[in-house]
Coordinates of C-alpha atoms in Angstrom, one line a residue:
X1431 CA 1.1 73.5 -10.5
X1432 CA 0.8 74.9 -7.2
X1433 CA 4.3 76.0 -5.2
X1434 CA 5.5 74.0 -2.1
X1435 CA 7.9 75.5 0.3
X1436 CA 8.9 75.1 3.8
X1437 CA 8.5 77.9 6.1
X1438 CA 11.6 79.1 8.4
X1439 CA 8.9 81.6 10.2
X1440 CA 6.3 80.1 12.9
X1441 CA 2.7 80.3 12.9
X1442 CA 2.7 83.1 14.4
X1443 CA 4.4 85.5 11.5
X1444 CA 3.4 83.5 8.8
X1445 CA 2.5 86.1 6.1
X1446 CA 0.1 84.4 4.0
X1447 CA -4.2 84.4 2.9
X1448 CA -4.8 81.7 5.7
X1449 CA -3.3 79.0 8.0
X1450 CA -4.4 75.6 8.5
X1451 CA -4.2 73.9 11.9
X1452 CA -5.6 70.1 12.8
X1453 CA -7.8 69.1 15.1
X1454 CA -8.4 65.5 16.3
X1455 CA -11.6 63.0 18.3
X1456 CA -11.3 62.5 21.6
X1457 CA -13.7 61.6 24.5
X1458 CA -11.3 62.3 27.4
X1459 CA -11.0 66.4 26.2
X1460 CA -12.0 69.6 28.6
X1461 CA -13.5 70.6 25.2
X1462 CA -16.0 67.9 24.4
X1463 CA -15.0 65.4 22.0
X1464 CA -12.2 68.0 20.1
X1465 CA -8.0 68.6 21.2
X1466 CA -5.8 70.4 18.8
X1467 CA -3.2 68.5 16.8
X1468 CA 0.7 69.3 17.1
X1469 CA 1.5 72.8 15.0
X1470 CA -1.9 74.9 16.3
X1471 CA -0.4 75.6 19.8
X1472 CA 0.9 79.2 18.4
X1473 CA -2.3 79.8 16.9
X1474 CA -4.4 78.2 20.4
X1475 CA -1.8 81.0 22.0
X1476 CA -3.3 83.6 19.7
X1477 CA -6.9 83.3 20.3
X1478 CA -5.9 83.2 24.4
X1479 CA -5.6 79.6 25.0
X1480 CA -9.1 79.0 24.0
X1481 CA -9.6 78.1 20.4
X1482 CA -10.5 74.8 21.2
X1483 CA -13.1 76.2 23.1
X1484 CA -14.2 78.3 20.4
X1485 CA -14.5 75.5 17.8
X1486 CA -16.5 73.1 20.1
X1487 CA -19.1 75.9 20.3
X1488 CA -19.1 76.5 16.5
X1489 CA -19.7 72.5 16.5
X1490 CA -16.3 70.9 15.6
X1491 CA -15.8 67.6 16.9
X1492 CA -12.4 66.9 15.2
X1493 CA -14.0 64.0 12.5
X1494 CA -12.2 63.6 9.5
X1495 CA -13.3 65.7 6.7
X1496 CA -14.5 68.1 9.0
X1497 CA -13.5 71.5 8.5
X1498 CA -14.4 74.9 10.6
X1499 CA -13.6 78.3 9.0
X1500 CA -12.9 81.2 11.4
X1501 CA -11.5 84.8 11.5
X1502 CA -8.0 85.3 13.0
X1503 CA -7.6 86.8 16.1
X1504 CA -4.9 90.0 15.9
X1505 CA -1.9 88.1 16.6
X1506 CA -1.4 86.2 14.0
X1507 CA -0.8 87.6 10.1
X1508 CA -3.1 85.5 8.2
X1509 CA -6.7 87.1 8.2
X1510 CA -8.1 83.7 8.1
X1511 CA -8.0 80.2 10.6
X1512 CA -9.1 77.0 9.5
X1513 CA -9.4 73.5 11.6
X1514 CA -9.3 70.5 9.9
X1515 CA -10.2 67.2 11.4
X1516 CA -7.7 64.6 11.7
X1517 CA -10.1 62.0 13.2
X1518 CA -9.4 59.9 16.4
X1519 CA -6.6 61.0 18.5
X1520 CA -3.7 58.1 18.4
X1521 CA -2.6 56.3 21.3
X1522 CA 0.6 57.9 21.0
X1523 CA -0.1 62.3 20.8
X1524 CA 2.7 63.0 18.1
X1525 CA 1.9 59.2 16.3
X1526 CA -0.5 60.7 13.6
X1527 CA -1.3 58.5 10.8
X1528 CA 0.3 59.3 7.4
X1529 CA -3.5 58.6 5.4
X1530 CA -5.2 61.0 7.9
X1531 CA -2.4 63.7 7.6
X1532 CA -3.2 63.4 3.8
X1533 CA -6.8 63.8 3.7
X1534 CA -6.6 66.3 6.3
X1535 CA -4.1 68.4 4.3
X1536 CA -6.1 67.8 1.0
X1537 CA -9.6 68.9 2.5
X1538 CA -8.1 72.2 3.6
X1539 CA -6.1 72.5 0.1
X1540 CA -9.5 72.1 -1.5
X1541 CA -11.4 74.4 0.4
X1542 CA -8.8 77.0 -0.4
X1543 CA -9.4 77.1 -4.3
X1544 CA -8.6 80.3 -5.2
X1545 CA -6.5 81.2 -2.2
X1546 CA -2.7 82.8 -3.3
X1547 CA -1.1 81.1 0.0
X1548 CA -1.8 78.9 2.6
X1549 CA 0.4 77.8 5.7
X1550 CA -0.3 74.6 7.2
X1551 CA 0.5 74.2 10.6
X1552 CA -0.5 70.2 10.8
X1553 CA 1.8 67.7 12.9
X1554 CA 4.9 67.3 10.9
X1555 CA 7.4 66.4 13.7
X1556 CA 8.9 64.0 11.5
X1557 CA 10.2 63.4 8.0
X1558 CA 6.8 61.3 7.2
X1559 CA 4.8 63.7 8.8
X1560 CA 6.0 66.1 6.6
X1561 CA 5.7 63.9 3.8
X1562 CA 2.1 63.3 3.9
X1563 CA 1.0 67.0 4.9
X1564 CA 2.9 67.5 1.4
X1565 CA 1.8 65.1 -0.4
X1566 CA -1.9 65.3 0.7
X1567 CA -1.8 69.2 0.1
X1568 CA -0.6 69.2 -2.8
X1569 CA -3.2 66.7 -4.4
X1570 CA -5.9 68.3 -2.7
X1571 CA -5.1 72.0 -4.7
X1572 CA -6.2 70.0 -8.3
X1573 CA -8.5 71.4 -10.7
X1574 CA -9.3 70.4 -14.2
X1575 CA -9.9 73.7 -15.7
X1576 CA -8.5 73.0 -19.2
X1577 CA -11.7 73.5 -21.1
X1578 CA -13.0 76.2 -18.5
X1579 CA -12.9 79.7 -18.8
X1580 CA -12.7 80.6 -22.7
X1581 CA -14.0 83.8 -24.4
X1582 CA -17.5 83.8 -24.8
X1583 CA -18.2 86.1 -27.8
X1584 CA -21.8 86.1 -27.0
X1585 CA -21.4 88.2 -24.1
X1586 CA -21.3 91.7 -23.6
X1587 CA -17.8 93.2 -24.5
X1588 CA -17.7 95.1 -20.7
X1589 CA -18.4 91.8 -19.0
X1590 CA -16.7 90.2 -16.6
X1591 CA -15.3 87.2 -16.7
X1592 CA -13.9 85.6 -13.8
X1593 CA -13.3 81.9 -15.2
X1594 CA -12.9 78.6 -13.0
X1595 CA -11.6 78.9 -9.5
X1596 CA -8.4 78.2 -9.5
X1597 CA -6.4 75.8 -7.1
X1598 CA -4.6 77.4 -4.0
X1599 CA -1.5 78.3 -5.5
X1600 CA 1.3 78.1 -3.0
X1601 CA 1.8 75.9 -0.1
X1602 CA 3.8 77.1 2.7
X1603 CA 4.7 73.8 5.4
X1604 CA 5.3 75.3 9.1
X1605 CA 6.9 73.5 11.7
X1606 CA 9.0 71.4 9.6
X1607 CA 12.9 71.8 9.4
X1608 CA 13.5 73.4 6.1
X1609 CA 17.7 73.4 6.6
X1610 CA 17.1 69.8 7.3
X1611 CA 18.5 67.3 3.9
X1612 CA 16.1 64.3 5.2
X1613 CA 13.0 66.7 5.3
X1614 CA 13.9 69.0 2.4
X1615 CA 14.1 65.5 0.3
X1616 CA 10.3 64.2 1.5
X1617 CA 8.9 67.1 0.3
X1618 CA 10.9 67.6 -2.9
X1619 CA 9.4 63.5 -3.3
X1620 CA 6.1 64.5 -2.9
X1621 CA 6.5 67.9 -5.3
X1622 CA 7.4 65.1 -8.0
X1623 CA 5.0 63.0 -7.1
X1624 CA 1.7 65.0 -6.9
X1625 CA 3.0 66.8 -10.3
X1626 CA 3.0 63.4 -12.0
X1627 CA -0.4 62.6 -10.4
X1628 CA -2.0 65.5 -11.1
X1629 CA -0.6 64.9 -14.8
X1630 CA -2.5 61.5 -14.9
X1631 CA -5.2 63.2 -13.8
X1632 CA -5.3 65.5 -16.4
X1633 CA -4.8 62.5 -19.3
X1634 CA -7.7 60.8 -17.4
X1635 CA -10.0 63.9 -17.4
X1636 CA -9.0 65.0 -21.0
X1637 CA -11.8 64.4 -23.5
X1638 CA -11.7 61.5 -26.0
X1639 CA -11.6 63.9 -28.9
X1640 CA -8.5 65.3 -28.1
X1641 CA -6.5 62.5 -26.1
X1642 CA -6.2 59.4 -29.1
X1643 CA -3.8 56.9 -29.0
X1644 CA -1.5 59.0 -31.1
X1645 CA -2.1 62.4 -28.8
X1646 CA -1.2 60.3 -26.1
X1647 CA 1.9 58.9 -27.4
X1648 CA 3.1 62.6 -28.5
X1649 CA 2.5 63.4 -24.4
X1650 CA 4.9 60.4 -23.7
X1651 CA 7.3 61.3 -26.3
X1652 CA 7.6 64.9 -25.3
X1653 CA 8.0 63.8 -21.1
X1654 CA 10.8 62.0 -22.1
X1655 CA 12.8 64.5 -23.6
X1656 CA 12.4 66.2 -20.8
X1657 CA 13.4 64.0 -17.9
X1658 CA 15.9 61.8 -20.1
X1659 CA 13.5 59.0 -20.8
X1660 CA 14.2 56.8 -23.9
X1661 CA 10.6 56.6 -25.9
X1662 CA 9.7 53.7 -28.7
X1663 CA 6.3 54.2 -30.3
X1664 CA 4.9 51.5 -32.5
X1665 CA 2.4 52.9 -35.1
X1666 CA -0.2 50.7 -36.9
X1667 CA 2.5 49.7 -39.4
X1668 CA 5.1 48.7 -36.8
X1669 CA 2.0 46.8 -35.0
X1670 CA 1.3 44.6 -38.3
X1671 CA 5.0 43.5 -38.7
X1672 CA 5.7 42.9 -35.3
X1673 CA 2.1 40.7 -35.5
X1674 CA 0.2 42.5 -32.6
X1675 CA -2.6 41.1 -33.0
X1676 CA -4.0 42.0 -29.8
X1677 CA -3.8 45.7 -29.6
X1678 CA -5.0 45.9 -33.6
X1679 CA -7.7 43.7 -33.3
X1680 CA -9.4 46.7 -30.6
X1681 CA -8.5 49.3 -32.6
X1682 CA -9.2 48.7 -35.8
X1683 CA -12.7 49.6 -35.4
X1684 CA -11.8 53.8 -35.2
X1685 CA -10.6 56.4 -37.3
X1686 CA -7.8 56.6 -34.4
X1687 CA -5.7 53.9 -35.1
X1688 CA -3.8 52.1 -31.7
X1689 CA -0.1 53.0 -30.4
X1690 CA 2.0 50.4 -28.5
X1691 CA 4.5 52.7 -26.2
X1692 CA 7.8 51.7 -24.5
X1693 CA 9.1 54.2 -22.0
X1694 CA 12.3 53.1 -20.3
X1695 CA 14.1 54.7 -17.3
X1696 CA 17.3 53.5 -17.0
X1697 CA 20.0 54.1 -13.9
X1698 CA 24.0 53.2 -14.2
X1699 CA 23.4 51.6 -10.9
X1700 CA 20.8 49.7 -10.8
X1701 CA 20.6 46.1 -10.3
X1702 CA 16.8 44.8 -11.0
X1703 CA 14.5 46.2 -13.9
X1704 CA 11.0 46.7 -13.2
X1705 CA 8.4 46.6 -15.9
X1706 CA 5.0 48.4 -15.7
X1707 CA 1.9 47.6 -18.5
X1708 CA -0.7 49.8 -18.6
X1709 CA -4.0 49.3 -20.2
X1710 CA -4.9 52.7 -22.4
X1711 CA -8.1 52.4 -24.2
X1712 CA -8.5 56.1 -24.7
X1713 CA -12.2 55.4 -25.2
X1714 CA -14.3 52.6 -24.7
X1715 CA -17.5 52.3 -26.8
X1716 CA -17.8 48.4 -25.8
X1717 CA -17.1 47.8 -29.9
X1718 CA -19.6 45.8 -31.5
X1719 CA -20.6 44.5 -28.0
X1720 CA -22.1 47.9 -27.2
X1721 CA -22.1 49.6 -23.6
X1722 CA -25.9 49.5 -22.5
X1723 CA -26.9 53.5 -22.4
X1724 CA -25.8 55.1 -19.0
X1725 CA -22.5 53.3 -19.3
X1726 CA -20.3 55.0 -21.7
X1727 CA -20.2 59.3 -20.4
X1728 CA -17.2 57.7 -18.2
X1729 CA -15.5 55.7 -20.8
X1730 CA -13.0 58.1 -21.5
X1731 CA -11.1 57.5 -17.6
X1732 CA -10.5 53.7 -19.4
X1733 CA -7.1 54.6 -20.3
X1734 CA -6.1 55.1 -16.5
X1735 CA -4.2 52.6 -16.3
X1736 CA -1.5 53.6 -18.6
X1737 CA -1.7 57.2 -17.3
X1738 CA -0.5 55.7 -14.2
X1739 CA 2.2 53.5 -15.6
X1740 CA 3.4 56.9 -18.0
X1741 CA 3.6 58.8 -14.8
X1742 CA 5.1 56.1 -12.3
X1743 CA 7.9 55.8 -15.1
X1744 CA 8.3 59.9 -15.2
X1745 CA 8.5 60.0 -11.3
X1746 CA 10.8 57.3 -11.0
X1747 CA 12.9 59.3 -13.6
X1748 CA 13.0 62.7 -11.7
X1749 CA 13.5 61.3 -8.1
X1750 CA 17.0 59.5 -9.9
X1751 CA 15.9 55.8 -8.1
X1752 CA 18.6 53.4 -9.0
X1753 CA 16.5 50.9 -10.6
X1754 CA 15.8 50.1 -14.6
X1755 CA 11.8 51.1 -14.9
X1756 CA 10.0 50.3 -18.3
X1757 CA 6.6 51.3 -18.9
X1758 CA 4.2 50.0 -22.0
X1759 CA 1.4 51.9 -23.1
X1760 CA -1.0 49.6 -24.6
X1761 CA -3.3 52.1 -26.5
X1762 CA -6.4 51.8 -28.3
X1763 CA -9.7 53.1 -29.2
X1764 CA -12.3 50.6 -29.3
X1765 CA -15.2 51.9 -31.2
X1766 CA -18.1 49.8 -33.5
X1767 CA -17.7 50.3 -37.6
X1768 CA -17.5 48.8 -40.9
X1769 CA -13.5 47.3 -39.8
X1770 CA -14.2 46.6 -36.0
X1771 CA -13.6 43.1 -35.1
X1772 CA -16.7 41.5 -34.6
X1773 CA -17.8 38.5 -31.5
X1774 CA -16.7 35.3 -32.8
X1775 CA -13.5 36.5 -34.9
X1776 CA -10.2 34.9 -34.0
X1777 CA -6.8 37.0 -33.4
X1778 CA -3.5 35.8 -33.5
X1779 CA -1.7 37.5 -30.1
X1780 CA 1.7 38.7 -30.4
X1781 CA 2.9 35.4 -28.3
X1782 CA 1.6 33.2 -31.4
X1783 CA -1.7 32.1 -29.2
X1784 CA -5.1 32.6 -30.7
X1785 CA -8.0 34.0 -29.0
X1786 CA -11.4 34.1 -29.7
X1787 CA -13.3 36.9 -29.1
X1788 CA -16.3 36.4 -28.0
X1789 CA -17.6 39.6 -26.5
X1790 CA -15.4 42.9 -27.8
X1791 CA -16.2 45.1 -24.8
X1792 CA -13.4 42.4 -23.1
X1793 CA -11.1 44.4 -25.2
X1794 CA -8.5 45.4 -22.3
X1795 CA -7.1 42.0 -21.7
X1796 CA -6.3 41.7 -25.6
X1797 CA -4.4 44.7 -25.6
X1798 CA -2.4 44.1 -22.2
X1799 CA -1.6 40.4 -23.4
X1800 CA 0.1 41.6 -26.4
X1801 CA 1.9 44.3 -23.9
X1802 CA 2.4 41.8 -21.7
X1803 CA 4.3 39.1 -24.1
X1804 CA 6.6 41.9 -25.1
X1805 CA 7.7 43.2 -22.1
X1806 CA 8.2 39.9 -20.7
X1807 CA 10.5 39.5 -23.7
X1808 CA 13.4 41.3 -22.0
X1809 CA 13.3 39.3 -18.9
X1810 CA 12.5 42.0 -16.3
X1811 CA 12.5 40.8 -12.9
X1812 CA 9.1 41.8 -12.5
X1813 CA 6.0 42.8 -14.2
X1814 CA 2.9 44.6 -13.1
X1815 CA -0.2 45.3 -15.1
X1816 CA -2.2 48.1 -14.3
X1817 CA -5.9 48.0 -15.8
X1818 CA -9.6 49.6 -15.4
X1819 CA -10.6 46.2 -16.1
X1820 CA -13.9 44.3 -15.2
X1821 CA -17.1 45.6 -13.8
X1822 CA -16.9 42.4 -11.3
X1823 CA -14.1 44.2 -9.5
X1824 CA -16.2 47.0 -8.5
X1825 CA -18.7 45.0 -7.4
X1826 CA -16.4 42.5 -5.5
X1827 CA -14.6 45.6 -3.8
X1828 CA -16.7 48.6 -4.0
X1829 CA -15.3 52.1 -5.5
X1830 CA -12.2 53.0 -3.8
X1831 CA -10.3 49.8 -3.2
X1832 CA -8.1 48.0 -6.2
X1833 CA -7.2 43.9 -6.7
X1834 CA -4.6 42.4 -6.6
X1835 CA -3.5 38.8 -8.8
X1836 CA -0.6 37.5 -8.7
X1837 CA 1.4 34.5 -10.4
X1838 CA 3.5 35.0 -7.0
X1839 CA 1.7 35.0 -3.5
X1840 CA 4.7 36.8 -1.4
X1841 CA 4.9 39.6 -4.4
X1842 CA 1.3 40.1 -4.1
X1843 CA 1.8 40.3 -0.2
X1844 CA 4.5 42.9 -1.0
X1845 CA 2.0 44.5 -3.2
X1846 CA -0.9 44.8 -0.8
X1847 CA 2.1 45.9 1.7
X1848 CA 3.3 48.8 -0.3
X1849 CA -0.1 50.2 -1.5
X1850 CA -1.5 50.0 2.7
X1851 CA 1.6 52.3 3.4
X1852 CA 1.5 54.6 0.8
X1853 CA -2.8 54.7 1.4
X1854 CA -4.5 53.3 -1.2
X1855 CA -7.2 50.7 -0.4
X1856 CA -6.4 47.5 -2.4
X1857 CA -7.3 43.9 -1.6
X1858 CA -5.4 40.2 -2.4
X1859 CA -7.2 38.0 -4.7
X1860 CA -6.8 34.7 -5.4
X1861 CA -6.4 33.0 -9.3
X1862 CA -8.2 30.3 -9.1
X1863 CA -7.5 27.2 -11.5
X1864 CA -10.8 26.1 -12.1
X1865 CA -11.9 29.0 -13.7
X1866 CA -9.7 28.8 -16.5
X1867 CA -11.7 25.9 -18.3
X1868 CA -14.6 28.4 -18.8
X1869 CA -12.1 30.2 -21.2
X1870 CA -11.5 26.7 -23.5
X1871 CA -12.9 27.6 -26.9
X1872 CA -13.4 25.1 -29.5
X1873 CA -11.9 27.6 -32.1
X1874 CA -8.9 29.1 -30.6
X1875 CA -6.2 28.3 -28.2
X1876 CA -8.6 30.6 -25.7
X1877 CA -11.5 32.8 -25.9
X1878 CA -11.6 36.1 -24.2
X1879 CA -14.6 35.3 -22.1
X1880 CA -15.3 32.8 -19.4
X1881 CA -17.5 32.2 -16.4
X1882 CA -19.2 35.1 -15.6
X1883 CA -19.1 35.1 -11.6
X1884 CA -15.6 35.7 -11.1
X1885 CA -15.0 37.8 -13.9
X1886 CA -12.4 39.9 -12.6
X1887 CA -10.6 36.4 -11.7
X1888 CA -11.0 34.9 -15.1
X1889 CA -10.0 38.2 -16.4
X1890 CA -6.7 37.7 -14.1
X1891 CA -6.1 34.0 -15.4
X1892 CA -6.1 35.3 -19.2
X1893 CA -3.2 37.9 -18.8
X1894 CA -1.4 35.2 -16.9
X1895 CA -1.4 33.1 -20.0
X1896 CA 0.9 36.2 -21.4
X1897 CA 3.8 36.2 -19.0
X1898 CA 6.9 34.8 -19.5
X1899 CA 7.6 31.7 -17.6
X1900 CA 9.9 32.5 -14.4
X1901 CA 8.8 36.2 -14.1
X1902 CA 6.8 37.7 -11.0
X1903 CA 3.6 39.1 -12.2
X1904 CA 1.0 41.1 -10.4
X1905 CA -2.3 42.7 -12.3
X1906 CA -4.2 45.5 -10.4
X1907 CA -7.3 46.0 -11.3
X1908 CA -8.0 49.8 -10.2
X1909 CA -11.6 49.5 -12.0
X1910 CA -13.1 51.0 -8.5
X1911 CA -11.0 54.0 -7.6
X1912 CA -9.4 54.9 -11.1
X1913 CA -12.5 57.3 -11.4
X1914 CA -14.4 58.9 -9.0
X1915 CA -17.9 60.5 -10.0
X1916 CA -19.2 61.5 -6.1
X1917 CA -18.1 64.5 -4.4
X1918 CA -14.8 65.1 -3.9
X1919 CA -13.1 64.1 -0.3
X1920 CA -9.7 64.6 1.4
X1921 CA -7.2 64.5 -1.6
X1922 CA -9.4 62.8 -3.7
X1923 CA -11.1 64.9 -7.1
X1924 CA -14.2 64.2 -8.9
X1925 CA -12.9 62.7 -11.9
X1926 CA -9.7 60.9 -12.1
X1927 CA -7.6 60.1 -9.1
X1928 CA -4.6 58.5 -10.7
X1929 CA -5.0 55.6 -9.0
X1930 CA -2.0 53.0 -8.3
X1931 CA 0.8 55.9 -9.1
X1932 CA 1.7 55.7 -5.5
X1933 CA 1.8 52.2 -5.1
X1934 CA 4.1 51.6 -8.9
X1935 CA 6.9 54.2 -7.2
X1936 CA 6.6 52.7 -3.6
X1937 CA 7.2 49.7 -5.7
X1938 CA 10.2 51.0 -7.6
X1939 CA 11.6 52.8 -4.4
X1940 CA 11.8 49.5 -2.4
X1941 CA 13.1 47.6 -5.6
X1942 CA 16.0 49.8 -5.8
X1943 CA 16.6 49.7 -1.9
X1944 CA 16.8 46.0 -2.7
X1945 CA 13.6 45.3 -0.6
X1946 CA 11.6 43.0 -3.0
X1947 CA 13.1 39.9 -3.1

């Protein structure tokens, strides 16, 4: 994991490989459309006063994303400069926005993969400045290179093998106020935070072959040995007595056989317990229901939503919040074969209600109502349900923005609320009652399917059927931005993003503050 630190030297004698500096959009500047951010005036100083001067003629506008690469001038001790653009300028000069400091800060991280150390010199005049410079770097410097790099025994013994470019591997914040608790605190939040990101990440991007609902429960087991989190794994024997029906029904199609997973963070203090389900389908094949071709290479990012429950519940744990956090790990593999359950079979859920399955690539809902049911069981005072869920999310929203149901309409407010500040693009949705007669089956209490426009809707209204009566529920449906497959941008990877993390610990931050009513 790459190092953070803050700097007590300036710009100026910063000893390091480079040094990032922000520039921003303006049409009122002497140089064009481009004025430099707070944190580059001892850098503008080195290159005479003019280095705005000298990026407008290389082209820089200050657009976000943008990113200029130049030599440093002899007063400084970095050999290299780069400007990164931090869009429009804000009304106010010092008022940058927190998402734009992070994409900013990531874009540079990125571009400095396999870089020792890099200062960044980007406004952080304030605690939440500082925070997102942090927090943006940090996710920006992420590489999956577990399966990169090995011998190759076909090559020449002499040759060289570099290997994968690794990320930049120490981060070095100037102009913050490293003696200062309030600052040294932000950034020791956003160390723990990208860390458990960047491990979701890494579940997400892991191959199928090697992360199975068993492998996966072994990664939560060992995590909470080491942060002091208590970890309950039900195998397929525990599942049968305790009449899962649900989870089994997906899984017993594969050689893998399914894992339910209770994490629980617990604080002497707190006063409300938060409970987070996570859909894991390590893979999904579709089951019998088979993914058309083109749609399954992915299928392996359809355990996200767990990964970002498992690491909400780990970061919650190391930042010490005074809150009770429970995570569920619904996991499964849903694959066709000789045991899979087939369209038209009925399963008994772990509430007692039956469902009919009428198309097993709707596999994700099973499990999480099973989840659901239990965690409901010990009356939390809220649940959320995170899930790669329907195809009709995407469309509805596109690939970077997440829904949000709700049995609640001021907790999915607070929702929508909490994921805006922490900068991830999610959208309310409404549950609406009429679409829950298209799930009536003549068999069972309810079949798994229903109308198909709306899906993502009628896939909200069955999980609601699972919570316990008097309990705020909220389902995000992260379908969109859980994986990315275009080219990376600000703090954002190809692959997975880990998606909702930020917006389950804003969550548990402001439930522990006693914020969420």
């Amino acid at each position: 994991m790459t190092a953070l630190t803050l700097s007590t030297a300036g710009a100026a004698t910063l000893r390091a490989d480079a040094l990032v500096v922000g520039v921003a959009k303006t049409a009122g500047s002497k140089s064009g459309n481009l004025v430099l951010a707070p944190g580059a005036e001892a850098v503008d100083k080195a290159f005479g006063g003019k280095l705005a001067s000298v990026l407008a003629t290389l082209g820089a506008v200050g657009a976000e994303g943008e990113l200029t690469k130049l030599p440093a001038p002899s007063g400084l001790k970095v050999p290299v400069v780069i400007a990164v653009g931090l869009g429009p300028v804000p009304d106010k000069e010092d008022a940058y926005d927190a998402e734009a400091l992070r994409r900013a800060a990531g874009t540079a991280a990125r571009a400095l993969s396999g870089f020792k150390k890099a200062g960044f010199a980007l406004p952080a005049g304030s605690v939440e400045d500082a925070a997102a410079v942090a927090e943006g770097a940090l996710l920006g410097a992420y590489a999956f290179t577990a399966y990169q790099g090995g011998e190759n025994k076909l090559a020449p013994k002499d040759a060289k093998d570099s290997g994968p470019k690794l990320p930049l591997a120490e981060i070095t914040l100037v102009g913050a106020k490293p003696r200062d608790k309030a600052y040294k605190a932000a950034v020791e939040r956003a160390l723990a935070l990208a860390e458990e990101i960047n491990r979701a990440r890494d579940l997400i991007n892991t191959p199928p072959n090697d992360l199975y609902p068993e492998s996966f429960a072994a990664v939560a087991t060992a995590a909470g040995k080491e942060h002091g989190i208590k970890v309950q794994v039900l195998d397929e024997k525990a599942l049968v007595k305790g009449g899962f029906g649900g989870i089994l029904g997906v899984g017993q199609g594969s050689a893998n056989g399914p894992r339910l997973v209770k994490l629980a963070y617990t604080h002497p203090k707190a006063e409300k317990t938060l409970a987070l389900v996570g859909k894991g389908i390590t893979y999904d094949s579709g089951g019998i229901s088979l993914k058309p071709a083109g749609h399954n290479e992915t299928m392996k990012c359809d355990m996200s939503g767990a990964a970002a429950v498992f690491a909400a519940v780990v970061t919650a744990a190391r930042l010490g919040l005074k809150v009770n956090v429970t995570g569920w790990l619904a996991l499964a593999e849903n694959m066709p074969s000789g045991t899979a359950t087939r369209p038209g079979d009925v399963l008994r859920m772990y509430s007692g209600k039956t469902v009919e399955v009428l198309n097993t690539d709707a596999e994700g809902r099973l499990v999480l109502g099973d989840a659901l049911t239990r965690a409901s069981e010990e009356k939390p005072d809220a649940i959320v349900d995170v899930a790669t869920l329907t195809g009709a999310m995407v469309l509805a929203l596109g690939n970077r923005t997440f829904g949000i149901m709700a049995n609640d309409d001021a907790f999915r407010t607070s929702i929508h609320e909490i994921a805006e500040e922490v900068g991830e693009a999610s959208w309310p949705m409404p549950l609406p009652a009429d679409l829950r007669k298209g799930m009536d089956s003549p068999t069972a209490d309810i079949a798994n399917m229903g109308e198909r426009m709306g899906g993502g809707l009628v896939a909200g209204l069955f999980l609601k059927e699972f919570v316990g009566e008097g309990i705020a529920w909220a389902h995000l449906d992260i379908a969109g931005p859980a994986f990315h497959e275009g080219a990376p941008y600000g703090y954002t990877p190809k692959g997975g993003t880990g998606s909702a993390v930020r917006t389950l610990v804003r969550l548990a931050e402001w439930t522990a503050d006693g914020d969420l009513g």
